[in-house]
Amino acid sequence: MKWPSGLKATPELLEMVSRRTLLASECAYSAVTRMELLGYPGITAAEERLIGDRLSKFTYRAITTEIEDLAIALCRARKVKLPDAIIAATAIYHGLELLTSDIALLSIVRSASSA
């Protein structure tokens, strides 16, 4: 299977995912994640289908007012970009573990979840 060129398939990310037993039914994604994955300029139709197929197996988490409020609080409290704040807020609100290679984003979720 070809990994879509727009996705960051770093060795660290692949290692992190390969160490886990992940069931699609236990995974979720944020509205922002979908927009980021599908919004790359030059994405091919095959890549778009592959991403859509993968995401269809996961639970979609929409941006609610509660998630907006959490994202606003994260932006005010920490230097974080709005898309990352929304992804973090989605994970925090739903009590989800965030799988990411972004150490700063992971730190935000972990510190907010333990507060």
XYZ file of C-alpha atoms in Angstrom:
115
model
C 0.000 0.000 0.000
C 1.294 3.443 -0.872
C 1.350 5.950 1.981
C -0.197 9.210 0.727
C 2.558 11.681 -0.078
C 0.981 14.466 1.969
C 1.024 12.463 5.199
C 3.962 12.574 7.564
C 4.965 8.905 7.643
C 8.093 9.462 9.689
C 9.982 6.470 11.104
C 9.036 7.631 14.615
C 5.336 7.745 13.768
C 5.404 4.352 12.078
C 7.252 2.888 15.086
C 4.734 4.398 17.532
C 1.782 2.975 15.625
C 3.396 -0.441 15.053
C 3.941 -0.901 18.823
C 0.218 -0.524 19.452
C -2.707 -2.829 18.970
C -5.191 -0.452 17.465
C -8.708 -1.416 16.500
C -10.457 0.879 14.056
C -13.555 0.769 16.262
C -11.512 2.324 19.098
C -10.105 5.169 16.993
C -11.539 8.612 16.327
C -10.536 11.689 14.395
C -11.241 15.391 14.609
C -12.911 17.460 11.932
C -9.611 19.355 11.667
C -7.688 16.136 11.050
C -9.970 15.336 8.111
C -9.563 18.843 6.691
C -5.782 18.713 7.082
C -5.498 15.282 5.465
C -7.722 16.108 2.502
C -6.655 19.744 2.111
C -3.153 19.183 0.750
C -2.603 20.871 -2.606
C -1.907 18.279 -5.255
C -3.587 15.377 -3.429
C -4.436 12.712 -5.971
C -7.822 11.083 -6.379
C -6.297 7.773 -5.246
C -4.911 9.396 -2.090
C -8.248 11.041 -1.385
C -10.034 7.677 -1.732
C -7.466 5.969 0.518
C -7.817 8.607 3.230
C -11.610 8.549 2.957
C -11.616 4.761 3.208
C -9.409 4.797 6.310
C -11.356 7.553 8.030
C -14.661 5.805 7.361
C -13.549 3.051 9.738
C -13.017 5.519 12.614
C -15.420 7.584 14.701
C -15.805 11.161 13.523
C -15.684 13.815 16.257
C -17.359 17.059 15.218
C -16.420 20.453 16.598
C -18.991 21.315 19.270
C -19.355 24.496 21.299
C -17.704 22.713 24.230
C -14.723 21.783 22.057
C -14.571 25.351 20.746
C -14.456 26.652 24.336
C -11.670 24.222 25.254
C -9.708 25.197 22.146
C -10.092 28.882 23.001
C -8.837 28.216 26.528
C -5.844 26.286 25.166
C -4.983 29.110 22.761
C -5.182 31.655 25.561
C -3.123 29.589 27.998
C -0.442 28.280 25.642
C 1.173 29.268 22.409
C -0.662 26.831 20.164
C -2.064 27.177 16.653
C -5.843 27.002 16.358
C -5.978 23.719 14.360
C -3.769 22.015 16.963
C -5.861 23.501 19.770
C -9.023 22.063 18.192
C -7.438 18.614 17.800
C -6.204 18.720 21.407
C -9.557 19.976 22.694
C -11.355 17.188 20.842
C -9.152 14.546 22.472
C -9.479 16.148 25.919
C -13.260 16.589 25.697
C -13.848 12.982 24.659
C -11.210 11.564 27.037
C -9.201 10.131 24.153
C -5.516 9.340 23.971
C -3.937 11.436 21.243
C -1.601 9.599 18.877
C 0.688 12.152 17.301
C 4.342 12.670 16.546
C 3.956 16.322 17.601
C 5.589 16.353 21.052
C 4.331 19.854 21.874
C 0.737 18.922 21.045
C 1.013 15.711 23.045
C 2.318 17.700 26.008
C -0.678 20.031 25.849
C -3.145 17.139 25.881
C -1.335 15.277 28.651
C -1.064 18.316 30.908
C -4.698 19.323 30.352
C -5.926 15.760 30.878
C -4.078 15.420 34.173
C -5.325 18.769 35.518
